[in-house]
Coordinates of C-alpha atoms in Angstrom, one line a residue:
Chain A
M1 CA -48.7 -32.8 16.5
R2 CA -47.4 -29.2 16.0
T3 CA -43.6 -28.8 16.6
Q4 CA -42.6 -25.6 18.2
I5 CA -39.5 -24.0 16.8
S6 CA -37.8 -22.0 19.6
Q7 CA -36.6 -18.4 18.9
H8 CA -33.0 -19.5 19.2
T9 CA -33.4 -22.2 16.6
F10 CA -35.2 -19.9 14.4
R11 CA -32.5 -17.2 14.5
R12 CA -29.9 -19.9 13.6
L13 CA -32.1 -20.9 10.8
L14 CA -32.2 -17.3 9.6
A15 CA -28.4 -17.2 9.5
L16 CA -28.5 -20.0 6.8
P17 CA -27.9 -19.0 3.2
Q18 CA -31.0 -17.7 1.4
P19 CA -32.1 -20.8 -0.6
L20 CA -32.1 -23.0 2.5
R21 CA -34.0 -20.5 4.5
L22 CA -36.9 -20.6 2.1
R23 CA -37.7 -24.1 3.0
T24 CA -37.6 -23.9 6.7
F25 CA -41.1 -23.0 7.6
S26 CA -44.6 -24.3 6.8
I27 CA -48.0 -22.8 6.9
L28 CA -48.7 -24.2 10.4
N29 CA -45.4 -23.1 11.8
R30 CA -45.0 -19.5 10.7
P31 CA -42.1 -17.6 12.3
P32 CA -42.9 -14.5 14.4
P33 CA -43.4 -11.4 12.4
N34 CA -40.4 -9.1 11.8
Y35 CA -42.5 -5.9 12.0
P36 CA -46.1 -5.0 12.8
G37 CA -48.3 -6.4 10.0
H38 CA -45.7 -8.7 8.7
V39 CA -47.1 -12.0 7.3
P40 CA -44.3 -14.5 6.5
L41 CA -45.4 -16.5 3.4
T42 CA -44.2 -19.8 2.2
L43 CA -43.0 -20.1 -1.4
V44 CA -46.2 -21.8 -2.5
E45 CA -48.3 -19.1 -0.9
R46 CA -46.2 -16.4 -2.5
G47 CA -46.6 -18.0 -5.9
A48 CA -50.3 -18.3 -5.5
L49 CA -50.6 -14.7 -4.3
A50 CA -48.6 -13.5 -7.3
L51 CA -50.8 -15.4 -9.7
G52 CA -54.0 -14.5 -8.0
S53 CA -53.2 -10.8 -7.7
A54 CA -51.9 -10.7 -11.2
F55 CA -55.2 -11.9 -12.7
G56 CA -57.3 -10.1 -10.2
S57 CA -55.7 -6.7 -10.9
L58 CA -56.0 -7.4 -14.7
R59 CA -59.7 -8.0 -14.3
N60 CA -60.2 -5.0 -12.0
P61 CA -57.5 -2.4 -12.2
H62 CA -59.1 -0.5 -9.4
R63 CA -57.9 -3.0 -6.9
H64 CA -54.8 -1.3 -5.9
D65 CA -54.3 -3.6 -3.0
L66 CA -53.8 -6.5 -5.5
I67 CA -51.3 -4.5 -7.4
A68 CA -49.5 -3.9 -4.1
A69 CA -49.6 -7.5 -3.2
L70 CA -48.3 -8.5 -6.7
G71 CA -45.4 -6.1 -6.2
E72 CA -44.6 -7.7 -2.8
A73 CA -45.0 -11.2 -3.9
T74 CA -42.7 -10.8 -6.9
A75 CA -40.1 -8.5 -5.4
K76 CA -38.0 -11.3 -3.9
P77 CA -35.5 -12.8 -4.3
Y78 CA -33.4 -10.3 -6.1
F79 CA -35.3 -7.1 -7.1
I80 CA -36.2 -5.5 -3.8
S81 CA -32.7 -6.2 -2.5
R82 CA -31.3 -4.5 -5.5
L83 CA -33.5 -1.4 -4.8
R84 CA -32.4 -1.3 -1.1
K85 CA -28.8 -1.5 -2.1
A86 CA -29.3 1.3 -4.7
M87 CA -30.6 3.4 -1.8
L88 CA -27.6 2.4 0.3
A89 CA -25.2 3.4 -2.4
N90 CA -26.5 6.9 -2.6
P91 CA -26.0 9.4 0.3
T92 CA -29.5 10.7 0.2
G93 CA -30.9 7.2 -0.1
R94 CA -28.9 6.3 3.0
R95 CA -30.5 9.2 4.9
I96 CA -33.9 8.1 3.7
L97 CA -33.3 4.5 4.9
H98 CA -32.1 5.9 8.2
D99 CA -34.9 8.4 8.8
K100 CA -37.6 6.2 7.3
P101 CA -40.1 9.1 6.6
R102 CA -43.7 8.2 5.7
I103 CA -45.9 10.1 3.3
T104 CA -49.6 10.2 4.5
S105 CA -52.3 12.8 4.3
Q106 CA -51.1 13.9 7.8
T107 CA -47.5 14.3 7.0
M108 CA -48.1 16.0 3.6
S109 CA -50.3 19.0 4.4
L110 CA -52.0 20.0 1.1
E111 CA -53.0 23.5 2.3
K112 CA -49.3 24.3 2.9
L113 CA -48.3 22.8 -0.4
R114 CA -50.8 24.8 -2.4
Q115 CA -49.4 28.1 -0.9
L116 CA -45.9 27.4 -2.2
P117 CA -44.5 29.4 -5.1
E118 CA -45.6 28.5 -8.6
N119 CA -42.8 26.4 -10.0
T120 CA -41.9 24.4 -6.9
V121 CA -42.1 20.6 -6.6
G122 CA -44.6 20.8 -3.8
R123 CA -46.9 23.1 -5.7
A124 CA -46.7 20.9 -8.7
Y125 CA -47.5 17.9 -6.5
A126 CA -50.6 19.6 -4.9
A127 CA -51.7 20.9 -8.3
W128 CA -51.5 17.4 -9.8
L129 CA -53.4 15.9 -6.9
D130 CA -56.1 18.5 -7.3
R131 CA -56.2 18.1 -11.1
E132 CA -56.6 14.3 -10.9
G133 CA -58.9 14.4 -7.9
V134 CA -56.8 12.2 -5.6
T135 CA -55.3 12.5 -2.1
P136 CA -52.0 11.3 -0.6
D137 CA -54.2 8.8 1.2
T138 CA -52.5 6.1 3.2
R139 CA -51.2 3.5 0.8
D140 CA -51.5 -0.1 1.6
Q141 CA -49.0 -1.3 4.2
V142 CA -46.3 -3.6 3.1
R143 CA -47.0 -7.1 4.6
Y144 CA -45.3 -9.9 2.6
I145 CA -41.7 -8.8 2.5
D146 CA -39.7 -10.4 5.2
D147 CA -36.8 -8.1 5.7
P148 CA -37.9 -4.8 7.5
E149 CA -35.6 -2.5 5.6
E150 CA -36.6 -4.0 2.3
A151 CA -40.2 -3.6 3.4
Y152 CA -39.5 0.0 4.0
A153 CA -38.0 0.4 0.6
M154 CA -41.1 -1.1 -1.0
Q155 CA -43.3 1.2 1.2
R156 CA -41.3 4.2 0.2
Y157 CA -41.5 3.3 -3.5
R158 CA -45.3 3.0 -3.1
E159 CA -45.7 6.3 -1.4
T160 CA -43.5 8.3 -3.8
H161 CA -45.4 6.9 -6.8
D162 CA -47.6 10.0 -6.8
F163 CA -44.5 12.2 -6.9
T164 CA -43.4 10.4 -10.0
H165 CA -46.7 11.2 -11.5
A166 CA -46.4 14.8 -10.5
I167 CA -43.0 15.6 -11.9
T168 CA -43.8 13.8 -15.2
G169 CA -47.3 15.3 -15.4
L170 CA -48.9 12.0 -16.3
P171 CA -52.6 11.5 -15.3
V172 CA -54.2 8.7 -13.3
I173 CA -56.0 7.2 -16.3
I174 CA -54.8 3.8 -17.5
E175 CA -52.7 5.3 -20.2
G176 CA -50.9 7.6 -17.8
E177 CA -50.5 4.9 -15.2
L178 CA -48.9 2.5 -17.8
A179 CA -46.5 5.1 -18.9
V180 CA -45.5 5.7 -15.3
K181 CA -45.2 2.0 -14.7
A182 CA -42.9 1.7 -17.7
F183 CA -40.8 4.5 -16.4
E184 CA -40.6 2.9 -13.0
F185 CA -39.6 -0.4 -14.4
A186 CA -36.7 1.2 -16.2
N187 CA -35.9 3.1 -13.1
T188 CA -36.4 0.6 -10.2
L189 CA -36.5 -2.8 -12.0
L190 CA -39.3 -4.0 -9.8
P191 CA -41.1 -6.9 -11.6
M192 CA -44.6 -5.7 -10.7
T193 CA -44.1 -2.6 -12.9
A194 CA -43.2 -4.7 -15.9
L195 CA -46.1 -7.1 -15.2
S196 CA -48.6 -4.3 -15.0
L197 CA -47.8 -3.4 -18.5
V198 CA -49.8 -6.4 -19.5
A199 CA -52.8 -4.1 -18.9
V200 CA -52.0 -2.7 -22.3
V201 CA -54.6 -5.1 -23.6
R202 CA -57.2 -3.0 -21.8
L203 CA -56.4 0.1 -23.9
K204 CA -58.4 1.1 -26.8
A205 CA -56.6 0.8 -30.2
A206 CA -55.8 4.5 -30.6
E207 CA -54.5 4.6 -27.0
R208 CA -52.3 1.6 -27.6
K209 CA -50.9 3.1 -30.7
R210 CA -50.1 6.3 -28.9
F211 CA -48.6 4.3 -26.0
F212 CA -46.2 2.3 -28.2
E213 CA -45.3 5.2 -30.4
T214 CA -44.6 7.9 -27.9
Y215 CA -44.9 7.0 -24.2
L216 CA -43.2 3.7 -24.0
L217 CA -40.0 5.0 -25.7
W218 CA -40.1 8.1 -23.5
A219 CA -40.6 6.0 -20.4
V220 CA -37.8 3.5 -21.1
G221 CA -35.4 6.1 -22.3
N222 CA -36.0 8.5 -19.4
G223 CA -36.1 5.7 -16.8
L224 CA -32.8 4.3 -17.8
K225 CA -31.1 7.7 -18.2
A226 CA -32.5 9.2 -14.9
E227 CA -31.2 8.9 -11.5
E228 CA -33.0 6.6 -9.1
V229 CA -36.2 8.3 -8.2
V230 CA -36.5 6.3 -5.0
N231 CA -33.4 8.2 -3.7
V232 CA -35.1 11.6 -3.9
Y233 CA -35.8 12.9 -0.4
W234 CA -39.1 14.4 -1.4
E235 CA -39.9 16.0 2.0
E236 CA -36.8 18.2 1.5
E237 CA -37.4 18.9 -2.2
L238 CA -40.8 20.4 -1.8
E239 CA -39.6 24.0 -2.3
T240 CA -37.0 23.2 -5.0
D241 CA -37.8 24.5 -8.5
I242 CA -39.3 21.7 -10.5
E243 CA -37.2 22.3 -13.6
V244 CA -34.0 22.3 -11.5
L245 CA -35.1 19.0 -10.0
R246 CA -35.9 17.5 -13.4
A247 CA -32.5 18.6 -14.8
R248 CA -30.8 17.1 -11.7
L249 CA -32.6 13.8 -12.1
G250 CA -32.3 13.8 -15.9
I251 CA -36.1 13.6 -16.7
E252 CA -37.8 15.3 -19.6
I253 CA -41.6 15.6 -19.5
P254 CA -43.6 13.6 -22.1
P255 CA -46.3 15.3 -24.1
D256 CA -49.2 16.2 -21.9
L257 CA -51.6 13.2 -22.1
R258 CA -54.7 14.9 -21.0
E259 CA -54.2 17.8 -23.5
T260 CA -53.6 15.4 -26.3
R261 CA -56.7 13.4 -25.5
K262 CA -58.8 16.6 -25.2
L263 CA -57.6 17.9 -28.5
L264 CA -58.4 14.6 -30.2
R265 CA -61.8 14.5 -28.6
D266 CA -62.6 18.1 -29.6
K267 CA -61.4 17.4 -33.2
E268 CA -63.7 14.3 -33.3
K269 CA -66.6 16.2 -32.0
A270 CA -66.1 19.0 -34.5
E271 CA -65.9 16.4 -37.4
R272 CA -69.0 14.6 -36.1
A273 CA -70.9 17.9 -35.9
A274 CA -69.9 18.9 -39.4
R275 CA -71.0 15.5 -40.7
D276 CA -74.3 15.8 -38.9
A277 CA -74.9 19.3 -40.3
K278 CA -74.1 18.1 -43.8
D279 CA -76.6 15.2 -43.5
R280 CA -79.2 17.5 -42.2
L281 CA -78.6 19.9 -45.0
G282 CA -78.7 17.0 -47.4
A283 CA -82.0 15.9 -46.0
V284 CA -83.5 19.4 -46.2
M285 CA -82.3 19.9 -49.8
G286 CA -83.6 16.5 -50.7
V287 CA -80.1 15.3 -51.9
Chain B
M1 CA -29.3 4.4 -26.2
A2 CA -25.6 3.6 -25.8
G3 CA -25.1 6.3 -23.3
L4 CA -27.9 4.7 -21.2
L5 CA -26.2 1.3 -20.9
P6 CA -23.6 2.0 -18.3
R7 CA -26.2 3.3 -15.9
A8 CA -28.5 0.5 -16.7
T9 CA -25.9 -2.1 -16.3
K10 CA -25.0 -0.6 -12.9
R11 CA -28.5 -1.3 -11.9
L12 CA -28.1 -5.0 -12.7
R13 CA -24.8 -5.5 -11.0
L14 CA -24.9 -8.5 -8.8
S15 CA -23.3 -8.1 -5.5
P16 CA -22.9 -10.7 -2.7
T17 CA -25.9 -10.9 -0.5
S18 CA -25.6 -10.1 3.2
G19 CA -29.0 -10.1 4.8
I20 CA -27.7 -8.9 8.1
I21 CA -29.5 -5.9 9.6
C22 CA -28.4 -4.3 12.7
R23 CA -30.9 -4.3 15.6
D24 CA -31.2 -0.5 15.6
C25 CA -32.3 -0.4 12.0
R26 CA -34.8 -3.1 12.5
R27 CA -36.2 -1.3 15.5
A28 CA -36.3 2.0 13.6
V29 CA -38.4 0.6 10.8
T30 CA -40.8 -1.2 13.2
S31 CA -41.2 2.1 15.1
S32 CA -41.9 4.0 11.9
I33 CA -44.5 1.6 10.8
R34 CA -46.1 1.5 14.3
H35 CA -46.1 5.3 14.2
S36 CA -48.0 5.4 11.0
Q37 CA -50.4 2.8 12.3
Q38 CA -51.3 4.9 15.3
Q39 CA -54.5 6.0 13.6
Q40 CA -55.8 2.5 14.2
P41 CA -55.2 1.6 17.8
A42 CA -55.7 -2.2 18.3
P43 CA -58.3 -2.7 21.0
S44 CA -56.6 -5.8 22.2
Q45 CA -53.8 -3.7 23.5
H46 CA -56.1 -1.9 25.9
V47 CA -57.9 -4.0 28.5
S48 CA -60.6 -2.2 30.4
Q49 CA -61.2 -2.4 34.2
S50 CA -62.9 -5.7 34.2
E51 CA -60.1 -8.1 33.8
K52 CA -62.2 -10.6 31.9
T53 CA -60.8 -11.5 28.5
T54 CA -61.7 -13.9 25.9
H55 CA -60.3 -15.2 22.6
F56 CA -60.8 -13.4 19.3
G57 CA -59.2 -16.0 17.0
F58 CA -55.7 -16.3 18.4
E59 CA -55.8 -12.9 19.9
T60 CA -56.9 -12.1 23.4
V61 CA -59.4 -9.3 23.8
A62 CA -61.5 -7.8 26.6
E63 CA -64.9 -9.5 26.7
E64 CA -67.0 -6.4 26.0
L65 CA -65.0 -5.8 22.8
K66 CA -65.4 -9.2 21.2
A67 CA -69.0 -8.5 19.9
S68 CA -68.0 -5.3 18.2
R69 CA -64.8 -6.9 16.7
V70 CA -67.0 -9.7 15.3
R71 CA -69.5 -7.1 14.0
T72 CA -66.6 -5.3 12.2
V73 CA -65.4 -8.6 10.7
F74 CA -68.8 -9.5 9.3
S75 CA -69.5 -5.9 8.1
S76 CA -66.4 -6.2 5.9
V77 CA -67.3 -9.7 4.7
A78 CA -71.0 -9.2 4.1
A79 CA -70.9 -8.2 0.5
S80 CA -68.7 -11.1 -0.8
Y81 CA -70.0 -13.6 1.8
D82 CA -71.6 -16.0 -0.5
T83 CA -68.8 -15.9 -3.2
M84 CA -66.2 -16.4 -0.5
N85 CA -68.1 -19.4 1.0
D86 CA -68.2 -21.0 -2.4
L87 CA -64.5 -20.5 -2.9
M88 CA -63.3 -21.5 0.6
S89 CA -65.4 -24.7 0.8
L90 CA -65.3 -25.4 -3.0
G91 CA -69.1 -25.2 -3.0
I92 CA -69.5 -28.0 -0.4
H93 CA -71.1 -25.6 2.1
R94 CA -74.2 -25.8 -0.1
L95 CA -74.3 -29.6 0.5
W96 CA -73.9 -29.1 4.2
K97 CA -76.7 -26.6 4.5
D98 CA -79.0 -28.6 2.3
H99 CA -78.4 -31.7 4.4
F100 CA -78.8 -29.7 7.6
V101 CA -82.3 -28.4 6.6
R102 CA -83.4 -31.7 5.1
S103 CA -82.6 -33.5 8.3
L104 CA -84.6 -31.0 10.3
N105 CA -87.6 -31.4 8.0
P106 CA -89.2 -28.0 8.9
G107 CA -92.9 -27.5 8.2
I108 CA -96.1 -29.4 9.2
R109 CA -97.6 -31.6 6.5
P110 CA -101.4 -30.7 6.5
T111 CA -103.4 -33.8 7.1
S112 CA -106.9 -32.6 6.8
Y113 CA -109.0 -30.6 4.4
S114 CA -109.2 -27.7 6.8
Q115 CA -105.6 -26.3 6.5
S116 CA -104.4 -24.4 9.6
A117 CA -102.4 -21.5 8.5
A118 CA -100.5 -21.5 11.8
G119 CA -97.4 -23.4 10.8
Q120 CA -94.1 -23.4 12.7
T121 CA -92.3 -20.5 14.0
I122 CA -88.6 -20.8 13.3
L123 CA -85.8 -18.6 14.6
D124 CA -82.6 -18.6 12.5
I125 CA -79.8 -17.1 14.6
A126 CA -76.7 -15.4 13.0
G127 CA -78.6 -16.0 9.8
G128 CA -78.0 -12.6 8.3
T129 CA -77.6 -13.4 4.6
G130 CA -80.6 -15.7 4.8
D131 CA -79.2 -18.8 3.1
I132 CA -80.5 -21.2 5.8
A133 CA -83.8 -19.3 6.2
L134 CA -84.5 -19.6 2.5
R135 CA -83.8 -23.3 2.5
L136 CA -86.1 -23.7 5.6
L137 CA -89.0 -21.9 3.9
D138 CA -88.5 -23.7 0.6
H139 CA -88.5 -27.1 2.3
A140 CA -91.6 -26.3 4.4
T141 CA -93.5 -24.9 1.4
T142 CA -92.5 -27.2 -1.4
I143 CA -91.9 -30.5 0.3
N144 CA -94.3 -30.3 3.3
R145 CA -96.9 -28.0 1.6
D146 CA -96.9 -25.8 4.6
N147 CA -97.7 -22.2 3.8
G148 CA -97.9 -21.0 7.3
T149 CA -94.3 -21.6 8.6
S150 CA -92.5 -18.4 9.1
V151 CA -88.8 -17.6 9.9
I152 CA -87.4 -14.9 12.0
I153 CA -83.8 -14.1 10.8
S154 CA -81.7 -12.7 13.6
D155 CA -78.2 -11.3 13.3
I156 CA -76.0 -8.9 15.3
N157 CA -74.8 -7.2 12.1
P158 CA -77.0 -4.9 10.0
E159 CA -75.0 -5.3 6.8
M160 CA -75.5 -9.1 6.9
L161 CA -79.3 -8.5 7.5
A162 CA -79.3 -6.1 4.5
E163 CA -77.8 -8.9 2.3
G164 CA -80.6 -11.1 3.7
R165 CA -83.2 -8.6 2.7
K166 CA -81.8 -8.4 -0.8
R167 CA -82.0 -12.2 -1.1
F168 CA -85.5 -12.4 0.1
A169 CA -86.8 -9.4 -2.0
T170 CA -87.0 -11.7 -5.1
S171 CA -88.6 -14.7 -3.2
P172 CA -92.3 -15.3 -2.7
Y173 CA -91.9 -15.1 1.1
Y174 CA -91.4 -11.4 1.5
A175 CA -94.9 -10.3 0.6
S176 CA -98.2 -11.4 2.0
T177 CA -100.3 -13.4 -0.5
A178 CA -103.6 -15.1 -0.5
T179 CA -102.2 -18.5 0.5
S180 CA -100.0 -17.0 3.2
P181 CA -101.6 -13.9 4.6
N182 CA -98.9 -13.3 7.1
R183 CA -95.4 -12.3 6.0
R184 CA -93.3 -15.5 6.3
V185 CA -89.9 -13.9 6.9
S186 CA -88.9 -11.1 9.3
F187 CA -85.5 -9.6 10.3
L188 CA -84.3 -8.9 13.8
E189 CA -81.1 -7.2 14.7
A190 CA -80.2 -8.7 18.0
N191 CA -77.3 -10.3 19.9
A192 CA -78.0 -14.0 20.4
E193 CA -77.1 -13.7 24.1
D194 CA -80.0 -11.3 24.6
L195 CA -83.2 -12.3 22.7
S196 CA -85.5 -10.2 25.0
A197 CA -87.4 -9.2 21.8
I198 CA -88.6 -12.8 21.6
E199 CA -91.1 -14.3 24.1
S200 CA -90.2 -17.3 26.0
N201 CA -91.6 -20.7 24.8
S202 CA -92.6 -19.3 21.5
I203 CA -90.2 -20.9 19.0
D204 CA -90.6 -24.3 17.4
L205 CA -87.2 -24.6 15.8
Y206 CA -84.0 -22.6 16.6
T207 CA -81.2 -22.9 14.1
V208 CA -77.7 -21.5 14.0
A209 CA -75.4 -22.2 11.2
F210 CA -71.7 -21.2 11.3
G211 CA -72.5 -18.5 13.8
I212 CA -72.1 -19.9 17.3
R213 CA -68.3 -19.9 17.2
N214 CA -68.3 -16.1 17.0
F215 CA -70.5 -15.7 20.2
T216 CA -68.7 -14.3 23.2
H217 CA -70.6 -16.5 25.7
K218 CA -71.9 -19.6 24.1
E219 CA -73.4 -20.8 27.3
V220 CA -75.5 -17.6 27.6
A221 CA -76.7 -18.1 24.0
L222 CA -77.6 -21.7 24.7
K223 CA -79.6 -20.6 27.8
E224 CA -81.4 -18.0 25.6
A225 CA -82.1 -20.7 23.0
F226 CA -83.5 -22.8 25.8
R227 CA -85.7 -20.0 27.0
V228 CA -87.3 -19.1 23.7
L229 CA -88.0 -22.6 22.5
K230 CA -91.3 -24.2 23.3
P231 CA -91.2 -27.4 25.3
G232 CA -90.5 -30.1 22.7
G233 CA -88.8 -27.5 20.5
V234 CA -85.5 -28.3 18.7
F235 CA -82.2 -26.6 18.9
A236 CA -80.0 -27.3 15.8
C237 CA -76.5 -26.1 15.3
L238 CA -74.3 -26.5 12.2
E239 CA -70.7 -25.5 13.0
F240 CA -67.1 -26.2 12.0
T241 CA -65.1 -28.5 14.3
P242 CA -61.6 -27.6 15.5
R243 CA -59.9 -30.7 14.2
L244 CA -60.6 -33.8 12.1
S245 CA -60.1 -37.2 13.6
N246 CA -57.9 -38.5 10.7
P247 CA -54.5 -37.0 11.2
I248 CA -53.5 -36.9 7.5
M249 CA -56.7 -35.3 6.4
N250 CA -56.4 -33.0 9.3
G251 CA -52.9 -31.9 8.1
I252 CA -54.3 -31.2 4.6
Y253 CA -57.3 -29.4 6.0
K254 CA -55.4 -27.2 8.3
R255 CA -52.9 -26.2 5.6
W256 CA -55.8 -25.3 3.4
S257 CA -57.5 -23.3 6.2
F258 CA -54.4 -21.3 7.3
G259 CA -52.8 -20.9 3.9
A260 CA -55.4 -20.8 1.2
I261 CA -58.3 -19.2 2.9
P262 CA -56.7 -15.9 4.0
L263 CA -55.0 -15.8 0.5
I264 CA -58.4 -16.1 -1.1
G265 CA -59.7 -13.5 1.3
Q266 CA -56.9 -11.2 0.2
V267 CA -57.4 -11.7 -3.6
V268 CA -61.3 -11.8 -3.7
A269 CA -62.4 -9.7 -0.8
A270 CA -59.3 -7.5 -0.2
D271 CA -59.4 -8.6 3.5
R272 CA -56.9 -11.0 4.8
E273 CA -57.4 -10.3 8.5
S274 CA -61.1 -11.2 8.5
Y275 CA -60.5 -14.5 7.0
Q276 CA -57.5 -15.1 9.3
Y277 CA -59.9 -14.4 12.2
L278 CA -62.4 -16.9 10.7
V279 CA -60.0 -19.8 10.5
E280 CA -58.5 -19.0 14.0
S281 CA -62.1 -18.9 15.5
I282 CA -62.6 -22.4 14.2
E283 CA -59.5 -23.6 16.0
R284 CA -60.8 -22.1 19.2
F285 CA -64.2 -23.7 19.1
P286 CA -64.8 -26.6 21.5
S287 CA -64.7 -30.1 20.1
Q288 CA -67.8 -32.1 19.4
P289 CA -68.0 -34.0 22.8
E290 CA -67.4 -30.7 24.7
F291 CA -70.0 -28.8 22.7
A292 CA -72.5 -31.6 23.2
S293 CA -71.9 -31.5 26.9
M294 CA -72.4 -27.7 26.8
I295 CA -75.8 -28.3 25.1
E296 CA -76.8 -30.8 27.7
E297 CA -75.8 -28.4 30.5
A298 CA -78.1 -25.8 29.1
G299 CA -81.0 -28.2 29.8
F300 CA -81.5 -29.8 26.4
I301 CA -81.9 -33.5 25.7
V302 CA -79.2 -34.5 23.2
P303 CA -80.5 -37.3 21.0
G304 CA -78.3 -40.3 20.2
K305 CA -75.7 -39.7 22.9
E306 CA -73.9 -42.4 24.8
R307 CA -71.2 -42.1 27.4
G308 CA -67.8 -43.3 26.1
D309 CA -64.8 -44.8 27.9
G310 CA -63.4 -41.5 29.2
G311 CA -66.8 -40.4 30.4
E312 CA -67.2 -38.0 27.4
L313 CA -70.2 -37.9 25.1
Q314 CA -70.2 -39.9 21.9
G315 CA -72.7 -40.0 19.1
G316 CA -74.7 -37.0 20.1
W317 CA -73.9 -35.2 16.9
E318 CA -73.4 -35.8 13.2
D319 CA -70.1 -35.3 11.5
L320 CA -70.1 -33.9 7.9
S321 CA -67.3 -34.3 5.3
L322 CA -65.0 -36.3 7.6
G323 CA -65.6 -34.0 10.5
I324 CA -65.0 -30.6 8.9
A325 CA -68.4 -29.6 10.1
A326 CA -70.9 -31.1 12.6
I327 CA -74.6 -30.9 13.3
H328 CA -75.5 -30.7 16.9
K329 CA -79.1 -31.1 18.0
G330 CA -80.9 -30.7 21.3
V331 CA -84.6 -31.0 22.3
K332 CA -86.1 -29.0 25.1
P333 CA -87.8 -31.3 27.5
V334 CA -91.5 -31.2 27.6

């Protein structure tokens, strides 16, 4: 009952214009994978994956694999192609697409980065990783994007996300992540970055106020103004001075989020201590 | 913001699509991805000296490796096993398991005032999380008022057994009480093809639910079942079938299996591959007549069977839910 589509027929089908191609395979007749780990999805599956991963990652923001899946499911038809073309339009981007470097804990040796001079990109990256307590662990592999180069562009975006954190100084807490995602939306136009901003509902009131007043404006302004961050060949920029890189890209750093929160927390603690002392004094004095 | 607009509009510029990638670029990305994946060498690419291979879903692997691959799959699904079962079968697996246990009617109804505490000895194979074992004990205790029946839960995977222990910790069967002085459930980590820890002719009822399709050598497992059962003992197997008889329902069922189930695995359990293996292993399982013949060949008497037109067995099993699952039974001759 299963019809076998031959390789030849399938290649001719691939040559069809995009909208027709989307309708040419079914769940039981998947085409062969285009790269290791590739899972071709039908339109219905992609829609279901987008919905499921959107709600799943909203419920549990620690499920980074769902955020990754949401990115892949919503990147076609236009957005990941635009990102790849933006890479092709830039000489460094073209080199990245040609070399296809990968960032993993093996390729980025933290010990060497920590020994770099103080103001370099690599040192800032290592310092940020240490401050936040994270590692350049292997990010989830891209699986649901059909074109291998676009899949690489998505993989590169995912692996350089930590570098974006490092040069903007934003932490890994939800507030920081949302600010980085807003910046990435203005910079890369991937729909997943905009969709993840729905997680604003998970912020506390004070955090939300801070986000809308300061960080959102910073993110959108800087994201639009800056060069495409995906076109930065990070492996070659490790020894560049970080201020020079920021100036070249056109990025200003936002107010330090961890410092702001720490100051507010200390202020609240001091106020609470003063209030308790006053109450205790009042109780002693019988007032 | 006016100065930002030109760069922003550049980002949105629509250009004609040309999805053509030269073969070199495509090869380059596949080699870069393969290079980064070299930390996890796929065992299926390395076949050891003995040329014997078997199927692992749609993959072909060396026979010695299948058991460890299966163990890995079930280690990763153990924690979310029950939730995933509910989602994949829309809760119907509970009906199947209830019917399976009820049709076996475990437990001996006491008929005299002097109650013998012996009860039946049941062996539940691949029963790690204990859902069948709990039903067996509940049925024996509550419906047949048999406080002596005990179940040995056996599984190849320690994580699944740990889930079983968790389930039984809150049940009355874990501890020894006045009415049942012997503990009524015990856990055994063993491969169903090698039950040397269990004496021959010692088991009254051998059950295996949704486990036998993962065994490397089903015939060996059937022979072991034959050995450990007492004469007159019952072998009962609840398992998925590779296809439904109705072609339209089969089409819908297969699309659910291969489309929705790995997707649910990805979203709920963060593990598409294990659930892809599960649905592929269902495809590879022998059909009901073939499996009933295998049970006969192991020496069991298959109740209700007839020889059909093509010489194959008919009627020696019970189809559930239009044939999605089937119950096979065999009796060891006295």
